[in-house]
Amino acid sequence: MAGRSDEQMTGAEIILKALADQGVEHIFGYPGGAVLPIYDEIFQQEKVKHILVRHEQGATHAAEGYARSTGKPGVVLVTSGPGATNAVTGLTDALMDSIPMVCITGQVPTHLIGNDAFQECDTVGITRPCTKHNYLVKNVNDLARILHEAFYVATNGRPGPVVVDVPKDVQFAKGTYVGPGNIQHKTYRPKVKPDQNAVRAAVDLIASAKRPIFYTGGGVINSGPAASKLLREFVKMTGFPVTSTLMGLGAFPASDKHWLGMLGMHGTYEANMAMHGCDVLINIGARFDDRITGRVDAFSPHSRKIHVDIDPSSVNKNVRVDLPVIGDCAHVLEDFIRVWKARQHQVDKPALAQWWKQIDQWRSRDSLKYKARKDVIMPQYAIERLYALTRDKDVYITTEVGQHQMWAAQFFKFEEPNRWMTSGGLGTMGYGLPATIGVQMAHPKSLVIDIAGDASVLMTMQEISTAVQYRLPVKIFILNNQYMGMVRQWQQLLHGNRLSESYSEALPDFVKLAEAYGAVGMRAEKPSELDSAIKAMIEVDRPVIFDCRVASLANCFPMIPSGKAHNEMLLGEDVPDDEIEKAIGAEGKVLV
């Protein structure tokens, strides 16, 4: 096999050699007994830099941020037992959002497996449901091949996390190293190029549309920069409206006139109404998840549906489609454009003009409007000012999960792919802070901001130590409403205003907390303070925790209530102010 070497190496040496040959520059991890041989080898080399996190979940989210912002696989190294189980949340998050990751876990020596040895767990069994593939390495001579296979599986087809579980005796044993060469998984051969008959049928259907819409997802971004460029070219050729999932933001520029904004549960009125009323739906790289579809039996009821996806198992899984096109988004879009030009297709201009007239009427509802206040910072206003003051900079945004995440998606405008890192499918509170570490390591000269919530950010707050240790000037911009905001909103609107355990008692003083970690703490409490404080945050060349005190009871609208269809959206104007005030409850916990 290409790349074979007769040189004998320990398993630990093989791991570091394989990582270097795969082009890995950074790994995120936490040491423990079952991986000490690997850490000893890390100490004796300089090609691969190790980033010490403070919790294994932080390592996986940092690797996700690294991967999402670069297109390269993130790499994680954790020990056996609790080290591996602590990584499960990040592995599941990466699986749901199709993020390429290789996670190397230590394991007890092979002769102790199954004996309930110290820090033993069935890592392969535990991670099977939350990884794309996993391996238990029992022979050191298989180790190099398996590692190279792991990178192939993680990055080809629909990306995802792969676990390689390496017993400690295998790390000590000596074996033969095999280079990457042309190593591929024996059975995994994802179909990258689409069937041309399907392409032609899809293009003909697109050309026949009277009320079309492009529905794009994270698959466009995962496909690489070419896919985003081709999407923009095809939209320009057709003049069709385009919307996106949460994970697809940035694949199409938010400033473009064809952009309708994000769709789904907290998407814009015009995007959701266009999805409901379209006659041809062109899904490119999205999976019809429930946050997008609302009630499935009422989803886009009058449309013929095209679904472009590299993963055949995603087709007809949630929504029946008329025309599946299996393949990589970039290849499919390239073929769509080529066939469109070859067949000299023309859109139905009168019908399209009428469709845009209808869309403009929906746009006129201004579904993202909110009531500004002079006495308190509205969270939407905070995002608007953050965007305005950073839009001319080389900026990357991560988020935690909750209201702040949706406001960030609504009000921060993305022009390019790979600039938006968030937890979509799993909705993992605590994702954003460690993700900034991965992004900042990959882009040391860029501005990296985590738009956070006061509840979510505490999930992985310990990772600010990693930022301080490695002098990473990440900015943690907390929209502090002193509630678990999205939980509180659902309780208010759907559970009779019974605010059960959603009020954040005993929050820390985030400024003092930052200082305790050796970071910089800042605070803004009034709209008049906001701009100068954001500018100061940007200028500081150190990690910053910014406590932005916002209106406690602001709600995130539009909203498709659970079990409703796209045309049953709830807009902010539909909920009277007195209803919001009722949510305060008997204890009167309004903290602004």
XYZ file of C-alpha atoms in Angstrom:
592
model
C 0.000 0.000 0.000
C 1.206 3.525 -0.778
C 2.900 5.207 2.142
C 4.099 2.036 3.883
C 7.171 2.338 6.070
C 9.212 -0.445 7.686
C 10.102 1.821 10.601
C 8.793 0.487 13.911
C 6.967 2.979 16.129
C 4.998 2.838 19.344
C 1.261 3.278 19.048
C 1.584 6.745 20.596
C 4.175 7.723 17.989
C 1.952 6.348 15.226
C -0.926 8.541 16.415
C 1.141 11.738 16.310
C 2.694 10.776 12.975
C -0.741 10.082 11.480
C -2.122 13.403 12.759
C 0.820 15.289 11.274
C 0.452 13.477 7.941
C -3.247 14.429 7.917
C -2.244 18.074 8.197
C -3.529 18.475 11.755
C -2.117 21.586 13.444
C -4.208 21.711 16.633
C -5.835 19.137 18.873
C -8.117 19.919 21.797
C -7.911 17.664 24.781
C -7.519 16.797 28.443
C -5.010 14.231 29.785
C -5.724 11.157 31.891
C -4.153 7.850 32.741
C -5.320 5.962 29.649
C -3.771 8.485 27.231
C -0.530 9.345 29.034
C 1.648 7.594 26.397
C 0.103 9.876 23.761
C 0.651 12.959 25.921
C 4.248 11.916 26.469
C 4.688 11.809 22.709
C 2.996 15.220 22.344
C 5.660 16.598 24.709
C 8.443 15.299 22.455
C 7.252 16.801 19.142
C 6.352 20.254 17.821
C 4.278 19.663 14.675
C 0.913 19.247 16.404
C -0.062 21.784 19.068
C -2.221 20.610 21.950
C -4.824 22.987 23.438
C -5.661 22.147 27.053
C -9.374 22.628 27.767
C -10.989 22.466 31.198
C -13.640 19.837 30.402
C -13.906 17.271 27.636
C -17.195 18.742 26.407
C -15.254 21.959 25.855
C -12.746 20.052 23.720
C -15.452 18.764 21.393
C -17.129 22.174 20.992
C -13.756 23.831 20.390
C -13.079 21.236 17.696
C -16.507 21.965 16.192
C -15.763 25.688 16.061
C -12.394 24.970 14.476
C -13.973 22.689 11.880
C -16.964 24.887 11.059
C -14.795 27.976 10.549
C -12.106 26.250 8.448
C -13.757 23.299 6.689
C -11.037 21.069 8.172
C -11.798 18.289 10.665
C -11.513 19.158 14.340
C -9.455 16.751 16.440
C -10.072 15.783 20.072
C -8.015 13.726 22.528
C -9.563 12.495 25.790
C -8.967 9.747 28.280
C -11.063 6.649 28.988
C -14.207 6.396 31.111
C -15.426 9.848 32.176
C -13.182 11.488 29.594
C -15.023 9.681 26.823
C -18.483 10.092 28.362
C -17.925 13.819 28.869
C -17.282 14.075 25.124
C -20.631 12.505 24.197
C -22.561 15.794 24.128
C -20.135 17.345 21.640
C -20.030 14.202 19.528
C -23.828 14.167 19.307
C -23.847 17.871 18.497
C -21.365 17.290 15.670
C -23.404 14.371 14.325
C -26.623 16.405 14.262
C -24.966 19.375 12.541
C -22.710 17.362 10.195
C -19.408 18.663 11.607
C -16.233 16.688 10.726
C -14.404 15.552 13.857
C -11.953 12.832 14.833
C -12.019 12.026 18.538
C -9.256 9.797 19.927
C -10.156 8.223 23.246
C -7.942 6.273 25.579
C -9.074 2.867 26.785
C -7.937 0.476 29.498
C -5.467 -2.218 28.352
C -7.041 -4.871 26.130
C -6.719 -7.639 28.763
C -8.813 -5.538 31.188
C -11.622 -4.669 28.787
C -14.874 -6.044 30.206
C -13.486 -6.332 33.747
C -14.902 -3.043 35.069
C -11.371 -1.746 35.362
C -10.636 1.729 36.740
C -12.005 4.398 34.353
C -13.308 1.782 31.935
C -16.458 2.218 29.920
C -17.793 0.724 26.712
C -16.787 3.719 24.590
C -17.645 2.034 21.301
C -21.078 1.033 22.579
C -21.810 4.412 24.153
C -20.722 6.431 21.121
C -22.222 4.222 18.405
C -25.499 6.209 18.305
C -23.736 9.587 18.365
C -20.965 9.118 15.810
C -20.791 8.557 12.087
C -18.476 5.610 12.743
C -16.250 4.347 15.547
C -13.356 1.946 16.026
C -11.758 -0.066 18.836
C -8.099 -0.642 17.941
C -6.859 -4.021 19.196
C -3.707 -4.384 17.100
C -1.066 -1.670 16.840
C -0.449 -2.597 13.203
C -4.029 -1.547 12.395
C -3.710 1.795 14.168
C -2.327 3.988 11.366
C -4.767 2.621 8.784
C -7.710 3.163 11.142
C -6.677 6.732 11.908
C -6.414 7.605 8.222
C -9.769 5.895 7.593
C -11.254 7.947 10.417
C -10.288 11.192 8.693
C -11.667 9.906 5.398
C -15.011 8.958 6.956
C -15.281 12.175 8.981
C -14.748 14.445 5.981
C -16.271 12.599 3.017
C -19.963 12.467 2.158
C -22.053 14.027 4.885
C -19.412 15.059 7.448
C -19.591 13.873 11.024
C -17.672 12.738 14.112
C -15.613 9.537 14.243
C -14.239 7.965 17.440
C -11.014 5.934 17.575
C -10.744 4.094 20.903
C -7.136 3.099 21.637
C -6.290 0.790 24.593
C -3.266 1.792 26.618
C -1.242 -1.318 25.762
C -1.717 -0.567 22.046
C -0.256 2.886 22.678
C 2.873 1.277 24.160
C 3.177 -1.558 21.610
C 5.422 -1.195 18.567
C 4.129 -1.593 15.048
C 4.516 -0.525 11.434
C 3.377 2.899 10.308
C 1.329 3.265 7.124
C 0.961 6.697 5.539
C -2.310 8.159 4.238
C -1.704 7.040 0.646
C -5.044 6.193 -0.940
C -6.625 4.788 2.193
C -10.415 4.688 2.093
C -13.028 2.905 4.098
C -13.654 -0.547 2.633
C -17.392 -0.048 2.169
C -18.015 3.680 2.546
C -18.122 5.299 -0.895
C -20.387 8.345 -0.771
C -21.898 9.409 -4.063
C -20.553 12.859 -4.860
C -21.682 13.433 -8.455
C -25.415 13.329 -9.168
C -27.316 11.238 -11.668
C -27.651 13.331 -14.816
C -31.211 12.235 -15.524
C -32.203 13.537 -12.090
C -30.329 16.785 -12.777
C -32.141 17.349 -16.063
C -35.529 16.555 -14.537
C -34.849 18.921 -11.654
C -33.756 21.760 -13.928
C -36.863 21.310 -16.094
C -39.042 21.444 -12.996
C -37.230 24.563 -11.731
C -37.783 26.252 -15.094
C -41.516 25.541 -14.940
C -41.967 27.256 -11.576
C -44.441 30.111 -11.086
C -43.846 30.602 -7.358
C -40.393 29.117 -6.621
C -38.175 29.244 -3.574
C -34.632 28.042 -2.820
C -34.446 26.457 0.641
C -30.762 26.095 1.575
C -29.036 24.467 4.504
C -25.734 23.674 6.159
C -24.881 21.237 3.377
C -24.069 24.178 1.107
C -21.478 25.396 3.612
C -20.118 21.899 4.259
C -19.605 21.477 0.519
C -17.011 24.265 0.558
C -16.700 27.814 -0.817
C -17.464 26.695 -4.388
C -20.995 25.671 -3.420
C -21.805 29.098 -1.988
C -20.484 30.802 -5.119
C -22.491 28.494 -7.366
C -25.643 29.051 -5.295
C -25.251 32.804 -5.726
C -24.730 32.378 -9.462
C -27.819 30.180 -9.876
C -30.016 32.551 -7.848
C -28.812 35.465 -9.964
C -29.583 33.525 -13.157
C -33.102 32.623 -12.074
C -34.068 35.636 -9.964
C -35.729 33.291 -7.464
C -36.111 34.098 -3.746
C -33.842 32.237 -1.339
C -34.123 31.401 2.331
C -31.977 29.358 4.688
C -31.952 27.224 7.790
C -30.085 28.305 10.911
C -27.079 26.214 9.830
C -27.059 27.643 6.302
C -26.659 31.315 7.211
C -23.881 32.961 5.203
C -24.072 30.647 2.207
C -26.080 33.411 0.515
C -25.425 37.092 1.332
C -27.945 38.695 3.674
C -27.601 42.006 1.807
C -28.838 40.519 -1.491
C -32.303 41.547 -2.691
C -33.255 37.892 -3.252
C -32.659 37.024 0.406
C -35.797 36.467 2.508
C -34.019 35.820 5.774
C -34.013 32.652 7.836
C -37.080 30.429 7.826
C -38.528 28.123 10.431
C -39.741 28.482 14.007
C -38.192 31.931 14.467
C -37.766 32.771 10.801
C -39.140 35.809 9.010
C -42.786 36.117 8.036
C -41.907 36.454 4.339
C -39.662 33.370 4.321
C -42.244 31.171 6.019
C -45.184 32.440 3.995
C -43.206 31.971 0.764
C -42.367 28.428 1.821
C -46.049 27.789 2.520
C -47.247 29.292 -0.763
C -44.594 28.194 -3.249
C -45.248 25.814 -6.144
C -41.656 24.546 -6.577
C -39.434 24.092 -3.548
C -35.708 23.555 -4.237
C -34.056 22.155 -1.110
C -30.272 22.302 -1.340
C -28.347 20.754 1.524
C -31.051 20.803 4.219
C -32.864 17.929 5.896
C -36.449 19.104 6.526
C -36.016 19.101 10.293
C -38.939 19.903 12.576
C -37.738 23.429 13.448
C -38.158 24.235 9.745
C -41.254 22.304 8.745
C -43.589 23.010 11.620
C -46.561 20.669 11.247
C -45.391 18.246 8.559
C -48.822 17.496 7.115
C -49.303 21.224 6.438
C -45.762 21.959 5.256
C -45.533 23.663 1.847
C -48.734 21.884 0.808
C -48.972 23.077 -2.809
C -45.377 22.576 -3.940
C -43.474 20.023 -5.925
C -40.298 19.369 -4.002
C -36.698 18.856 -5.160
C -34.239 17.623 -2.524
C -30.485 17.886 -3.121
C -28.546 15.988 -0.452
C -25.374 13.928 -0.246
C -26.955 11.633 2.355
C -29.540 9.279 0.791
C -30.935 8.457 4.242
C -32.116 12.072 4.614
C -34.314 11.865 1.523
C -37.995 11.168 2.264
C -37.149 10.790 5.937
C -39.314 13.661 7.206
C -41.015 15.049 4.098
C -41.902 13.193 0.908
C -40.261 14.807 -2.108
C -40.995 14.574 -5.805
C -37.454 14.609 -7.112
C -34.387 13.583 -5.080
C -30.933 14.475 -6.387
C -28.196 12.618 -4.492
C -24.797 14.273 -4.566
C -22.506 16.954 -3.208
C -24.093 20.427 -3.312
C -21.245 21.973 -5.295
C -21.355 19.267 -7.972
C -25.144 19.414 -8.192
C -25.275 23.207 -8.447
C -22.554 23.153 -11.088
C -24.621 20.651 -13.101
C -27.825 22.640 -12.576
C -26.174 25.749 -14.029
C -24.617 23.839 -16.927
C -27.909 22.168 -17.896
C -29.869 25.406 -17.449
C -27.547 27.155 -19.895
C -27.405 24.211 -22.336
C -31.199 23.983 -22.514
C -31.483 27.763 -22.727
C -34.140 27.814 -20.046
C -35.998 31.022 -19.250
C -38.039 31.774 -16.155
C -41.697 32.741 -16.374
C -41.072 36.470 -15.838
C -44.711 37.630 -15.454
C -45.429 34.882 -12.911
C -42.177 35.564 -11.068
C -42.917 39.297 -10.937
C -46.317 38.544 -9.405
C -44.663 36.193 -6.903
C -42.196 38.901 -5.858
C -45.083 41.353 -5.492
C -46.715 38.948 -3.031
C -43.420 38.438 -1.192
C -42.955 42.207 -0.886
C -46.394 42.441 0.706
C -45.315 39.868 3.295
C -42.057 41.764 3.787
C -44.007 44.926 4.506
C -45.236 43.324 7.735
C -41.686 43.920 9.059
C -41.873 40.797 11.180
C -38.628 41.496 13.061
C -39.740 44.892 14.365
C -39.608 45.501 18.094
C -40.348 48.376 20.450
C -37.182 50.309 21.235
C -36.776 51.753 24.719
C -34.568 54.497 26.078
C -34.402 53.221 29.640
C -33.327 49.648 28.950
C -31.371 47.807 26.275
C -33.599 45.674 24.088
C -31.760 42.461 23.118
C -32.544 42.998 19.419
C -30.986 46.463 19.642
C -27.866 45.001 21.281
C -27.366 42.645 18.329
C -28.039 45.431 15.830
C -25.367 47.621 17.446
C -22.907 44.728 17.718
C -23.370 44.053 14.011
C -23.095 47.723 13.039
C -19.844 48.145 14.963
C -18.218 44.939 13.645
C -19.534 44.652 10.082
C -16.340 46.126 8.591
C -14.117 43.724 10.543
C -12.924 40.158 9.969
C -15.483 38.719 12.376
C -16.622 35.229 13.332
C -19.724 34.664 15.477
C -20.532 31.748 17.753
C -23.595 31.453 19.970
C -24.966 29.558 22.883
C -28.570 28.303 22.601
C -31.769 30.160 23.356
C -33.404 33.504 22.607
C -30.053 35.220 22.100
C -29.186 32.621 19.436
C -32.362 33.370 17.484
C -31.904 37.136 17.815
C -28.340 36.724 16.549
C -29.620 34.745 13.553
C -32.261 37.402 12.860
C -30.260 40.605 13.344
C -26.610 39.774 12.599
C -26.189 39.762 8.824
C -23.826 37.210 7.294
C -22.366 37.778 3.851
C -19.999 34.803 3.647
C -20.027 31.132 4.721
C -18.094 29.707 7.683
C -18.582 32.867 9.763
C -21.496 31.561 11.857
C -20.950 28.781 14.387
C -23.971 27.616 16.366
C -25.566 24.456 17.721
C -28.534 23.701 15.468
C -29.829 20.149 15.679
C -28.973 19.311 19.283
C -29.410 22.832 20.677
C -26.508 22.516 23.117
C -26.340 25.149 25.822
C -22.670 25.837 26.475
C -21.569 25.433 22.852
C -20.540 28.993 22.103
C -17.722 29.803 24.530
C -15.534 26.759 23.786
C -16.382 27.117 20.089
C -14.781 30.578 20.145
C -11.563 28.949 21.340
C -11.463 26.652 18.330
C -12.308 29.497 15.956
C -9.718 31.837 17.476
C -7.000 29.174 17.315
C -7.761 28.747 13.608
C -8.018 32.497 12.952
C -5.679 34.186 15.463
C -5.936 37.671 13.937
C -9.733 37.705 13.555
C -12.410 39.084 15.860
C -14.276 36.151 17.439
C -17.447 36.830 19.428
C -19.730 34.481 21.334
C -23.255 35.915 21.505
C -24.351 34.287 24.734
C -27.157 34.020 27.251
C -26.632 34.310 30.992
C -27.862 30.744 31.569
C -26.168 29.010 28.633
C -22.755 30.546 29.144
C -22.463 29.118 32.649
C -22.635 25.587 31.236
C -19.007 25.773 30.036
C -17.755 28.976 31.668
C -14.611 27.189 32.874
C -13.266 27.319 29.310
C -12.488 31.020 29.773
C -9.378 29.675 31.559
C -8.264 28.115 28.279
C -8.739 31.440 26.510
C -6.655 33.188 29.168
C -3.924 30.528 29.113
C -3.443 30.733 25.352
C -3.979 34.505 25.186
C -6.979 34.147 22.894
C -8.823 37.498 22.726
C -12.300 35.990 22.433
C -15.270 38.192 23.315
C -18.151 36.688 25.312
C -21.089 39.040 24.701
C -23.801 38.023 27.182
C -27.390 39.155 26.632
C -28.186 39.028 30.325
C -31.960 38.956 30.855
C -31.632 36.986 34.115
C -33.945 34.269 32.855
C -33.592 31.102 30.866
C -35.189 33.220 28.191
C -36.493 30.692 25.698
C -37.800 28.436 28.450
C -39.513 31.437 30.051
C -41.019 32.458 26.685
C -42.496 29.014 26.075
C -43.824 28.869 29.613
C -45.441 32.266 29.151
C -47.031 31.571 25.780
C -47.773 27.847 25.977
C -47.943 26.951 29.689
C -50.235 29.574 31.193
C -47.472 31.904 32.420
C -46.303 29.341 34.969
C -42.612 30.207 35.168
C -41.312 26.968 36.615
C -37.585 27.154 37.433
C -36.757 29.472 34.525
C -35.668 32.447 36.602
C -31.875 32.518 36.983
C -31.366 32.847 40.721
C -27.929 33.729 42.084
C -26.212 34.729 38.851
C -22.571 35.657 39.316
C -21.274 39.162 38.835
C -19.894 38.515 35.349
C -17.427 41.416 35.547
C -15.894 40.109 38.755
C -16.003 36.549 37.386
C -14.004 37.653 34.351
C -11.441 39.337 36.562
C -11.184 36.248 38.746
C -10.248 34.238 35.656
C -7.691 36.835 34.551
C -9.909 38.110 31.750
C -11.472 41.553 31.268
C -14.991 42.263 32.528
C -17.292 44.921 31.067
C -20.914 45.924 31.535
C -23.543 48.039 29.793
C -26.939 48.732 31.363
C -28.389 51.546 29.250
C -28.710 52.034 25.485
C -26.596 55.199 25.737
C -23.681 53.157 27.118
C -23.767 50.398 24.547
C -21.767 51.700 21.572
C -18.800 52.949 23.570
C -18.701 49.717 25.587
C -18.792 47.519 22.460
C -15.979 49.576 20.906
C -13.913 49.141 24.061
C -14.588 45.398 24.022
C -13.358 45.135 20.442
C -10.166 47.063 21.175
C -9.074 44.911 24.122
C -6.504 42.314 23.072
C -7.503 39.882 25.822
C -10.470 37.632 26.582
C -13.518 39.715 27.511
C -16.762 38.833 29.301
C -19.289 41.558 28.445
C -22.368 41.697 30.673
C -25.035 43.366 28.516
C -28.082 43.880 30.738
C -31.165 43.590 28.533
C -34.934 43.673 29.014
C -35.870 40.675 31.137
C -39.169 39.833 29.451
C -38.469 40.476 25.777
C -39.773 37.677 23.577
C -38.341 36.319 20.355
C -40.716 36.742 17.421
C -41.837 35.694 14.867
C -42.612 32.259 16.239
C -44.342 29.205 14.857
C -45.970 27.663 17.934
C -45.431 23.960 18.440
C -47.727 21.903 16.233
C -48.634 24.801 13.948
C -47.984 25.397 10.246
C -45.960 28.130 8.558
C -49.014 30.249 7.850
C -49.971 30.171 11.539
C -47.029 32.249 12.729
C -47.242 34.327 15.869
C -45.875 37.839 15.406
C -44.859 40.178 18.202
C -47.895 42.356 17.537
C -50.129 39.334 18.223
C -49.116 39.252 21.902
C -50.379 42.304 23.835
C -48.024 44.022 26.255
C -50.305 43.190 29.190
C -49.847 39.503 28.419
C -46.106 39.970 28.761
C -46.541 41.743 32.060
C -48.608 38.832 33.367
C -45.532 36.656 32.952
C -43.864 38.472 35.823
C -45.824 36.407 38.294
C -46.587 37.106 41.915
C -42.974 37.643 42.925
C -42.517 40.540 40.498
C -39.152 39.467 39.119
C -38.556 42.256 36.631
C -34.893 42.986 36.862
C -34.341 45.914 34.515
